[in-house]
Coordinates of C-alpha atoms in Angstrom, one line a residue:
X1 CA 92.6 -130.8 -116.1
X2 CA 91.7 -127.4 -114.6
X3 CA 91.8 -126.6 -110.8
X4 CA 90.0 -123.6 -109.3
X5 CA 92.5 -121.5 -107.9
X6 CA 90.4 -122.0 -104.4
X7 CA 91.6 -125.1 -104.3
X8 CA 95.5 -124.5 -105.1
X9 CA 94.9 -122.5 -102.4
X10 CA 94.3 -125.3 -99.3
X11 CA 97.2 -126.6 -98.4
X12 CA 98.0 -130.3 -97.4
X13 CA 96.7 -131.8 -94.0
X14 CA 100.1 -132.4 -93.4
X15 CA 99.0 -134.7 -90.3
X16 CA 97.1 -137.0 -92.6
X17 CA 100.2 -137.3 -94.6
X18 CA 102.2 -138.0 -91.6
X19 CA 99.5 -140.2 -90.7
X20 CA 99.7 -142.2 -94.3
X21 CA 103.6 -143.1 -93.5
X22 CA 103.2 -144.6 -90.1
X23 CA 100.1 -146.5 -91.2
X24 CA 102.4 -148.1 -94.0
X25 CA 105.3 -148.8 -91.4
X26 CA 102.6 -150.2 -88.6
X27 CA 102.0 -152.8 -91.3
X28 CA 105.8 -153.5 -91.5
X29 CA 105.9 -153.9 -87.2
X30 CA 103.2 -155.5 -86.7
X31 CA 103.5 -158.5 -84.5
X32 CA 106.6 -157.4 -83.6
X33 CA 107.8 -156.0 -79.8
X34 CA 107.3 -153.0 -80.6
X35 CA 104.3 -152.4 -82.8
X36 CA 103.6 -148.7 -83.6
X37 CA 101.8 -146.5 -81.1
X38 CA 99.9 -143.2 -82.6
X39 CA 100.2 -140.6 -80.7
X40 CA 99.5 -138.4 -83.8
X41 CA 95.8 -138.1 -84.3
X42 CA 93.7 -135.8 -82.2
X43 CA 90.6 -139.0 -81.8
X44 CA 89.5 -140.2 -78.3
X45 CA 90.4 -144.1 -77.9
X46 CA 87.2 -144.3 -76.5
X47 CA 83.9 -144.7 -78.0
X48 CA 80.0 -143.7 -78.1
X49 CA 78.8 -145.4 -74.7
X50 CA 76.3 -148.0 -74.8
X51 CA 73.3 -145.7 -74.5
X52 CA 74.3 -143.9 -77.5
X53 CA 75.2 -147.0 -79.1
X54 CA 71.9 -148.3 -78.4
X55 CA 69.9 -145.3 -79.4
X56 CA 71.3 -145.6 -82.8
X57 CA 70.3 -149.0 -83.3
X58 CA 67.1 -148.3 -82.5
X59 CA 66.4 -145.2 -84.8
X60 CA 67.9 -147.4 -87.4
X61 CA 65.5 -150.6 -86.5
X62 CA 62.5 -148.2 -86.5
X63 CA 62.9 -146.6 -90.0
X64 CA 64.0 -143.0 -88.1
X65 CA 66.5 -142.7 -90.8
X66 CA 65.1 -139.9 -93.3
X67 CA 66.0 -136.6 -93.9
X68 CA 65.7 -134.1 -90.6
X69 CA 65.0 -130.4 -90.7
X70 CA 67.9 -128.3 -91.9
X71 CA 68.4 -127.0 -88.2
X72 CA 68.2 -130.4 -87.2
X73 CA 66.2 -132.1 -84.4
X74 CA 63.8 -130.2 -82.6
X75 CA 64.4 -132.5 -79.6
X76 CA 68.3 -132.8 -79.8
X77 CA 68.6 -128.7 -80.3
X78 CA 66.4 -128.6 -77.0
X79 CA 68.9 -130.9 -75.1
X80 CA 71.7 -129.0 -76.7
X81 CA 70.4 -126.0 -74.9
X82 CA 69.6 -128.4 -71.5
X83 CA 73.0 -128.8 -71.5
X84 CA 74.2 -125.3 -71.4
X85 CA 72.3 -124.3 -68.9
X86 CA 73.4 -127.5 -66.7
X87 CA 77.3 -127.8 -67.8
X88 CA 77.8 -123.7 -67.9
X89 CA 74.2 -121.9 -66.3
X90 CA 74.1 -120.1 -69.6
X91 CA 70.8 -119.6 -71.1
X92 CA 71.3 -120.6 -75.3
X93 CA 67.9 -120.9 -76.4
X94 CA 67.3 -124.0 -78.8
X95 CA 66.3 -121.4 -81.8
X96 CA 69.7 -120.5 -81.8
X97 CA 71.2 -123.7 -82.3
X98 CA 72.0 -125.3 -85.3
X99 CA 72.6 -129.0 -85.7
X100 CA 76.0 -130.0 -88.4
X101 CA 77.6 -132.4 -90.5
X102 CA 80.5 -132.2 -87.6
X103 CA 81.9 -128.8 -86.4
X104 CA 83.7 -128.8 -90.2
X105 CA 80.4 -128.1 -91.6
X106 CA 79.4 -125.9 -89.2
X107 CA 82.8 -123.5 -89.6
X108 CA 82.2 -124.1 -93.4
X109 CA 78.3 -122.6 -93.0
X110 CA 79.7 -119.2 -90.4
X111 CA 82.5 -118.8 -93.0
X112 CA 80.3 -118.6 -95.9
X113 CA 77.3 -116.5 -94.2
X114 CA 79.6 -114.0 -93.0
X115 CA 82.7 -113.7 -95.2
X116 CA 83.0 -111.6 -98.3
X117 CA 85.8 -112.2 -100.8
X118 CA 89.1 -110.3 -99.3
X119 CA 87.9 -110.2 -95.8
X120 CA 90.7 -111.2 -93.3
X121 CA 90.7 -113.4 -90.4
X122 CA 92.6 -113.0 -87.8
X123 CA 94.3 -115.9 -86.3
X124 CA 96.6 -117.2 -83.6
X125 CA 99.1 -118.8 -84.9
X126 CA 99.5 -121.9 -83.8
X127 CA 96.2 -123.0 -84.4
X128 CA 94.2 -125.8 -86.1
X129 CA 95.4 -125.8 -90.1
X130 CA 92.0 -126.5 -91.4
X131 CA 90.2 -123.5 -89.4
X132 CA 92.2 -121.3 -92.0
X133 CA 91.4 -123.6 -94.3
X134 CA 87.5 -122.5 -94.4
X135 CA 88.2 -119.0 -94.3
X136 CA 89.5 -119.4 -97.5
X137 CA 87.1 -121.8 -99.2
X138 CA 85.2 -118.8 -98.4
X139 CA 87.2 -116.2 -100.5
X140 CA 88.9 -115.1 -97.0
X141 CA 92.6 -114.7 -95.7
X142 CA 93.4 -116.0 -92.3
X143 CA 95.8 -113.2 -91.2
X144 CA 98.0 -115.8 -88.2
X145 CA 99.0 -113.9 -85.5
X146 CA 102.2 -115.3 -84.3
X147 CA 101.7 -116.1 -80.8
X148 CA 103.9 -117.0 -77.5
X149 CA 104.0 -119.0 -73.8
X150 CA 103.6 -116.5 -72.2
X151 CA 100.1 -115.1 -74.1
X152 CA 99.6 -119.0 -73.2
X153 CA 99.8 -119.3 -77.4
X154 CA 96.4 -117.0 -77.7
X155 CA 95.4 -114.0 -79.3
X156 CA 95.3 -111.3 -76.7
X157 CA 92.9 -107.9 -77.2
X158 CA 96.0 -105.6 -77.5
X159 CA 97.2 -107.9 -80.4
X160 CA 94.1 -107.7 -81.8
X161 CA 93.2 -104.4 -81.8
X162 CA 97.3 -103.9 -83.2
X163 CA 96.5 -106.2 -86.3
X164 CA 93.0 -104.7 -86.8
X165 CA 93.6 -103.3 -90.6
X166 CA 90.7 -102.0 -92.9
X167 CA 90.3 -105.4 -94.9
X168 CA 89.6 -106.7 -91.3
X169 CA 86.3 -108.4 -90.6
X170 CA 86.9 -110.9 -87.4
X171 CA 88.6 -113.4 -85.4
X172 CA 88.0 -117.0 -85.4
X173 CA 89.2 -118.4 -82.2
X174 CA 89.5 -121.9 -80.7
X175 CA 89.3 -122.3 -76.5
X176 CA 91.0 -124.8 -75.5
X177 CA 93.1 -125.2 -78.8
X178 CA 94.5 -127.6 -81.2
X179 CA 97.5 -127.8 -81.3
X180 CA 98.6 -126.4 -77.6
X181 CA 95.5 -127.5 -75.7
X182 CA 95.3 -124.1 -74.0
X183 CA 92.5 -121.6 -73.4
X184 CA 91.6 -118.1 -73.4
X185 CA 91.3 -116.6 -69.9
X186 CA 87.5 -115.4 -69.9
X187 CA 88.4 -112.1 -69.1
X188 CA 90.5 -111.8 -71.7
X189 CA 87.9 -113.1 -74.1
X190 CA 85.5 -110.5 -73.0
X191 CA 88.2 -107.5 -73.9
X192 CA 89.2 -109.6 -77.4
X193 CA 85.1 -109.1 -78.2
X194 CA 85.0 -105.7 -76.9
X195 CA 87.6 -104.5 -79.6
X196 CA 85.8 -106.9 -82.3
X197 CA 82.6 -104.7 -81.3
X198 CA 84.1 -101.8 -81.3
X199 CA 84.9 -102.3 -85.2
X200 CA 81.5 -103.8 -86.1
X201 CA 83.5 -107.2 -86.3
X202 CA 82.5 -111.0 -85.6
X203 CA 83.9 -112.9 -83.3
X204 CA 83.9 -116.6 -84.3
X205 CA 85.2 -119.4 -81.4
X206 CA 85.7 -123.1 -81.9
X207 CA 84.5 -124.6 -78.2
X208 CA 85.1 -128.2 -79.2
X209 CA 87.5 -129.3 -76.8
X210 CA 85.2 -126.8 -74.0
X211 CA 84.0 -130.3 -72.4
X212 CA 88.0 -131.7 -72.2
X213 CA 88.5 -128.5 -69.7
X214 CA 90.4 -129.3 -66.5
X215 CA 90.7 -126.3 -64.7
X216 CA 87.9 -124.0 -63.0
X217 CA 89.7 -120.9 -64.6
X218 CA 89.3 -121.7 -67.7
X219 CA 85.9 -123.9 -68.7
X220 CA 83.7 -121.1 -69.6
X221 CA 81.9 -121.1 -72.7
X222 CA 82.6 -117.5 -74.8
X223 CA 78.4 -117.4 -74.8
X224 CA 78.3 -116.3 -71.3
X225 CA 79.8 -113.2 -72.7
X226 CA 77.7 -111.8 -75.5
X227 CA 74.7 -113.4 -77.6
X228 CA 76.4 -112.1 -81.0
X229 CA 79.2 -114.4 -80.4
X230 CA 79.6 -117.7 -82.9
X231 CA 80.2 -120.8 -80.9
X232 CA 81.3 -124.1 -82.7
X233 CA 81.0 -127.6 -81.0
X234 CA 81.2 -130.9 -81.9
X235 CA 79.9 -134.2 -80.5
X236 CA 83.5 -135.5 -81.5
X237 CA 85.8 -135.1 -78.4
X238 CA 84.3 -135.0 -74.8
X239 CA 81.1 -137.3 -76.4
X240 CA 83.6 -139.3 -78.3
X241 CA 81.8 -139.4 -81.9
X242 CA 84.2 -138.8 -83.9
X243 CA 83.2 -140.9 -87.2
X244 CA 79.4 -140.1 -86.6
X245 CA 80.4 -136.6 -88.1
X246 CA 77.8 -134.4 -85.6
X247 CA 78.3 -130.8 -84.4
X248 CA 76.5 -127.7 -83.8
X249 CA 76.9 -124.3 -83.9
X250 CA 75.0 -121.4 -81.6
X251 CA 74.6 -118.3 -83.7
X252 CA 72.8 -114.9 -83.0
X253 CA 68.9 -115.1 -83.9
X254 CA 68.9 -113.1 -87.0
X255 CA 71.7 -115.3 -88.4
X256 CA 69.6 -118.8 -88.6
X257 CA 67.7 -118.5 -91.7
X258 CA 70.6 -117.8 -93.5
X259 CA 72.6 -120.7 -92.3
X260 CA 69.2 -122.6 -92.8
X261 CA 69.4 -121.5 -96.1
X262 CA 73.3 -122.3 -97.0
X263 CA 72.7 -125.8 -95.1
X264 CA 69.5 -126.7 -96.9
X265 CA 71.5 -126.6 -100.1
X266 CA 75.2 -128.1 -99.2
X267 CA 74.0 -130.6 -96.4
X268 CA 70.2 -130.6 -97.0
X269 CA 70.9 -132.1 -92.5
X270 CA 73.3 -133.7 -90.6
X271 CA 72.9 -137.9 -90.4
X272 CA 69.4 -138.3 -88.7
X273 CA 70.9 -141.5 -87.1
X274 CA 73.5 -139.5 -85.5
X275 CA 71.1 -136.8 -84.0
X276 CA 69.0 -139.5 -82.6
X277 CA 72.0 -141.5 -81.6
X278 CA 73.0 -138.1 -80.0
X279 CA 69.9 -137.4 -77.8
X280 CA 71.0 -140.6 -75.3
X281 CA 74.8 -138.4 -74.6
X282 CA 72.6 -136.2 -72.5
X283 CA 71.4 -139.0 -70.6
X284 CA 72.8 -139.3 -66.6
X285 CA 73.9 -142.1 -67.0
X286 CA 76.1 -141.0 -70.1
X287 CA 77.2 -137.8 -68.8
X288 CA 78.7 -139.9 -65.3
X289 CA 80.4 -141.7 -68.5
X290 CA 81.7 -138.8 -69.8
X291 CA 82.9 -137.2 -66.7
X292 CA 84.7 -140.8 -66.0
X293 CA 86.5 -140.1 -69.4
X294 CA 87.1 -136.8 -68.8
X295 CA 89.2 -137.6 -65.7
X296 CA 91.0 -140.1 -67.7
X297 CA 92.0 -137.9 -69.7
X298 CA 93.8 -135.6 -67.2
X299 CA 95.3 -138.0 -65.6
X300 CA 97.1 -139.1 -68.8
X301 CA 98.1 -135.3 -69.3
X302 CA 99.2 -135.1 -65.5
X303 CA 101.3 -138.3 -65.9
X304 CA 102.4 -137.8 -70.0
X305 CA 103.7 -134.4 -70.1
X306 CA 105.9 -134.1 -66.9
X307 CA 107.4 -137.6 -68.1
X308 CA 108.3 -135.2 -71.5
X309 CA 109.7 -132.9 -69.6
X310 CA 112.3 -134.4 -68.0
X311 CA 113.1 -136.2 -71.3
X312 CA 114.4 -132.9 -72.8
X313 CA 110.6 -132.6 -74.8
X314 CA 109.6 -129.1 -73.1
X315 CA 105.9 -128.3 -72.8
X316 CA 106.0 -124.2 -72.4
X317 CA 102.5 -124.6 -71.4
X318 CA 101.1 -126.8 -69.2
X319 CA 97.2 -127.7 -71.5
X320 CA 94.3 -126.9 -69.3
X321 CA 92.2 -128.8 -71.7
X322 CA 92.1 -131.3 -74.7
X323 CA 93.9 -134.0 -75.1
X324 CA 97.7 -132.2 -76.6
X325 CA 101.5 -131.6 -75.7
X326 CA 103.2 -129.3 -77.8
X327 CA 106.4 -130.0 -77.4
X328 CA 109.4 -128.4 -77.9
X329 CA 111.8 -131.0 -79.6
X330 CA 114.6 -128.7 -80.6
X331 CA 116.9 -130.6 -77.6
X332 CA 115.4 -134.4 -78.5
X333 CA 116.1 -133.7 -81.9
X334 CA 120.2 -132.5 -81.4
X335 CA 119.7 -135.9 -79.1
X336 CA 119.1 -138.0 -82.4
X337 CA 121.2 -136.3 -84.4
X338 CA 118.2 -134.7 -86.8
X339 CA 119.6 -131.0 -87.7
X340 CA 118.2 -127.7 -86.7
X341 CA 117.2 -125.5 -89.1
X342 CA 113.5 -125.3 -91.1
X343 CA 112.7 -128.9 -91.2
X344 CA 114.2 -129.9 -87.8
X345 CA 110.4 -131.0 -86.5
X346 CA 109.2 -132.9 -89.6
X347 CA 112.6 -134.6 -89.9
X348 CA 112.3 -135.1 -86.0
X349 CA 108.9 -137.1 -86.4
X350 CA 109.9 -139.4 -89.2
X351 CA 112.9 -140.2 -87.1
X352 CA 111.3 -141.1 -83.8
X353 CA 108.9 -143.0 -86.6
X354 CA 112.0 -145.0 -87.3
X355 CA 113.8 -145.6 -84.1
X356 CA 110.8 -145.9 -81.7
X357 CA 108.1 -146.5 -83.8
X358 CA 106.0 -143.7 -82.4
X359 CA 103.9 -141.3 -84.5
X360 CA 103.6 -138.0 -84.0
X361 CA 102.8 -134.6 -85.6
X362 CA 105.1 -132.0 -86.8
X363 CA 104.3 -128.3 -86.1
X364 CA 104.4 -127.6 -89.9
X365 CA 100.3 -128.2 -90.1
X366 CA 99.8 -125.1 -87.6
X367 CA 101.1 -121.8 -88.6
X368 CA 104.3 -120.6 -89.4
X369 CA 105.6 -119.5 -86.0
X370 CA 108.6 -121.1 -85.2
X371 CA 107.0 -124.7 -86.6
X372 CA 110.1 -126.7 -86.7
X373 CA 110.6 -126.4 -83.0
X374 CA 107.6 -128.1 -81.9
X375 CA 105.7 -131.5 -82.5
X376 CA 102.5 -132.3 -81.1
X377 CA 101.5 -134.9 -79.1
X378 CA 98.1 -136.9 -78.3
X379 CA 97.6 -138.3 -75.2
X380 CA 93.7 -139.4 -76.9
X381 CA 95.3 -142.9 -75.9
X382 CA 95.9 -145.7 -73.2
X383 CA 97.7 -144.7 -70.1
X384 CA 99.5 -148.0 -70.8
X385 CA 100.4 -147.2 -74.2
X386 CA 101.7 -143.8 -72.7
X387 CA 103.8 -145.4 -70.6
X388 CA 105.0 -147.6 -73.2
X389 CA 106.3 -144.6 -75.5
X390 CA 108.1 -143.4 -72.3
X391 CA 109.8 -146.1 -72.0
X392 CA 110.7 -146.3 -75.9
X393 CA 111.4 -142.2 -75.8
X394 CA 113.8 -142.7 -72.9
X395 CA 115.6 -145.5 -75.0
X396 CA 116.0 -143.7 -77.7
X397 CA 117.1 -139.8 -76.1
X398 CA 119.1 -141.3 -73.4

C-alpha cells in the first residue's frame, strides 16, 4: 500500500511509545511494592467536577445530544468570552470565538486557513512535537528555533526577526509551554508581534496551560495585546477535560467564516454533550474548584522540582506554569551508568523504567536542541505519589 508523502512526513509521538512500554511493564508490577507511577503524560489526575459531571448527564437525559452550529454554542462561546473578561479584563467578543474538537482541531483549522504549501513556521525548539506536527499536515515547515535558560526556552523578537527568511509566514507559540512549562514575558510578546506585523505575518499562540499560571508576571493572555492575534485553548488542563476532547480558538473577525467553513466539513461541531457539559466550568462554584486545583498544582511543582534538584536532575528553569520539569539528566544518567552521547535521555528513561519503575518522557519528542540531555517530568499527579518517586529516585541515584 501507498502512503501520502504528508504522512511519511509526521513523525512518531514518541511519548505514546514510551507510554506503550511502561503500560506493558505496569502489568508485570502490579500488586507488587512498587507498582509503576506515570509521571510521563501531561493529563491532570483530577477530573470534571461534579457540576460539569452533572451537566452532562443532563444534556444526555434530555435528548441535547444533536449536532451544534459549526462555531459551536451560542451560550458556551458567550461564557467563553464571560471568562475573559473576569479571569484577564480583556474584552474577546463571543463572534470571535470558535468552539473545537480539543485545541488539536483547533491548531489543525488556523493551520489550514492560513498556511500555503512551503510556508514556514517558526518555532522554539523545545516545544510540543505535535504543534509542528499541524503545520505540516498543512503543507508547512516548522523552522525550530533552538532555544536556551536563559531566553527562559522562548522565542525572543531579536531571534525572530534574525530567522525571518522570505518563505516566512509566522510563529506558532505556546505560553506557558510543553515541555518546559515556561512563559513568554508579556512584553516580550508584544515586541515578538511587533516584528510579525512588521512583515505582514501571523502570530499563532497555544494558551492551554494560561489557566495552570502561577506567577503574576506571567498570566496574561497574548489577546490583551493585539485582536489579530490567534489564541488556542482547551478545556483539557486547568478544567480538567481531557477525554471530553473540547477547545476553542479566538481568531480575528474576518477569519470566522472561513474556519466555519473548514470545520463544517472536517468536524461538522465539537461533541454537543461536551459544550453543554462545558457551560457548568464557568459556574462559581466550579471555578473555587478549579482555583483549589490550581494551587494543588503549585504546590506539587514547589515541593517536586527542588526535591530533583538536589538529586542531581537540574531544572534550568524554575516553570511558572503547567504542570512540567524538564530536567537535565545528563548527571543521573552517568549515576546509572546509561552513556552520554545521542541517546543518553531515551536510554535514561527506559532505565529508570527498570530500576524504579517510574515513567517518564525523553526529550527526543521536542525538537532537536540538545534532546538527549533532558527528560520531562509531570507532576499532573498525587503529591503522595510524588513523594513516592522521590523516595525511589533517591534509591536508585544515591
Amino acid at each position: 500500500m501507498k502512503f501520502s508523502t504528508r504522512a511519511e512526513r509526521i513523525e512518531p509521538f514518541y511519548v505514546m511509545e514510551v507510554a506503550k512500554a511502561a503500560q506493558a511493564l505496569a502489568r508485570e508490577v502490579a500488586g507488587t511494592r512498587e507498582p509503576m507511577i506515570f509521571l510521563n503524560i501531561g493529563e491532570p489526575d483530577f477530573t470534571a467536577p461534579p457540576l460539569v459531571q452533572e451537566a452532562a448527564a443532563r444534556a444526555v437525559h434530555s435528548g441535547a445530544t444533536q449536532y451544534t452550529n459549526a462555531l459551536g454554542l451560542d451560550a458556551l462561546r458567550e461564557r467563553i468570552s464571560g471568562w475573559y473578561q473576569s479571569r484577564f479584563g480583556v474584552n474577546v467578543p463571543a463572534r470571535r470565538i470558535v468552539v473545537t474538537a480539543g485545541a488539536s482541531a483547533a491548531l489543525q483549522l488556523a493551520c489550514l486557513a492560513l498556511i500555503e504549501s512551503g510556508d514556514e513556521i517558526l518555532m522554539p525548539d523545545p516545544s510540543y512535537p505535535c504543534n509542528r506536527h499541524f503545520v505540516s499536515a498543512a503543507e508547512g515547515k516548522a523552522v525550530l528555533l533552538p532555544t536556551t535558560a536563559a531566553e527562559r526556552y522562548q522565542l525572543s523578537a531579536d531571534k525572530v526577526r534574525a530567522a525571518w527568511g522570505k518563505k516566512t509566514r509566522g510563529v506558532l507559540l505556546a505560553s506557558p509551554s510543553n515541555p518546559t512549562g515556561t512563559s513568554i514575558a508579556p512584553d516580550e510578546l508584544r515586541r515578538i508581534h511587533e516584528v510579525v506585523r512588521a512583515h505582514d505575518g501571523i502570530t499563532m499562540i497555544d494558551e492551554i496551560y494560561l489557566g495552570l499560571s502561577y506567577e503574576e508576571e506571567f498570566g496574561h493572555t497574548a489577546l490583551a495585546i493585539d485582536d489579530n492575534i490567534i489564541s488556542i485553548n482547551s478545556f483539557s488542563k486547568y478544567f480538567n477535560m481531557t477525554g471530553w476532547r473540547l477547545g476553542w480558538m479566538v481568531v480575528p473577525e474576518a477569519m470566522v467564516p472561513v474556519v466555519e467553513r473548514l470545520a463544517q466539513n472536517l468536524f461538522i461541531c465539537a461533541s454537543t454533550v461536551s459544550q453543554h457539559a462545558a457551560l457548568a466550568c464557568f459556574e462559581a462554584e466550579s471555578i473555587a474548584e478549579y482555583e483549589r486545583r490550581r494551587a494543588e498544582f503549585k504546590a506539587r511543582r514547589d515541593y517536586f522540582i527542588p526535591a530533583l534538584q538536589s538529586l542531581g536532575l537540574s531544572v534550568p528553569v524554575m516553570p511558572d506554569g503547567a504542570f512540567y520539569a524538564w530536567a537535565d539528566c545528563t548527571q543521573a544518567a552517568e549515576r546509572l551508568g546509561v552513556a552520554s552521547g545521542k541517546n543518553c535521555s531515551w536510554d535514561f528513561a527506559f532505565e529508570l523504567m527498570r530500576r524504579a519503575h517510574i515513567a517518564v518522557t525523553p526529550g527526543r519528542d521536542f525538537g532537536t536542541a540538545e534532546p538527549e540531555r533532558f527528560v520531562r517530568f509531570s507532576t499532573a499527579n498525587s503529591m503522595a505519589q510524588l513523594q513516592e518517586s522521590v523516595a525511589r529516585l533517591r534509591s536508585v541515584l544515591g
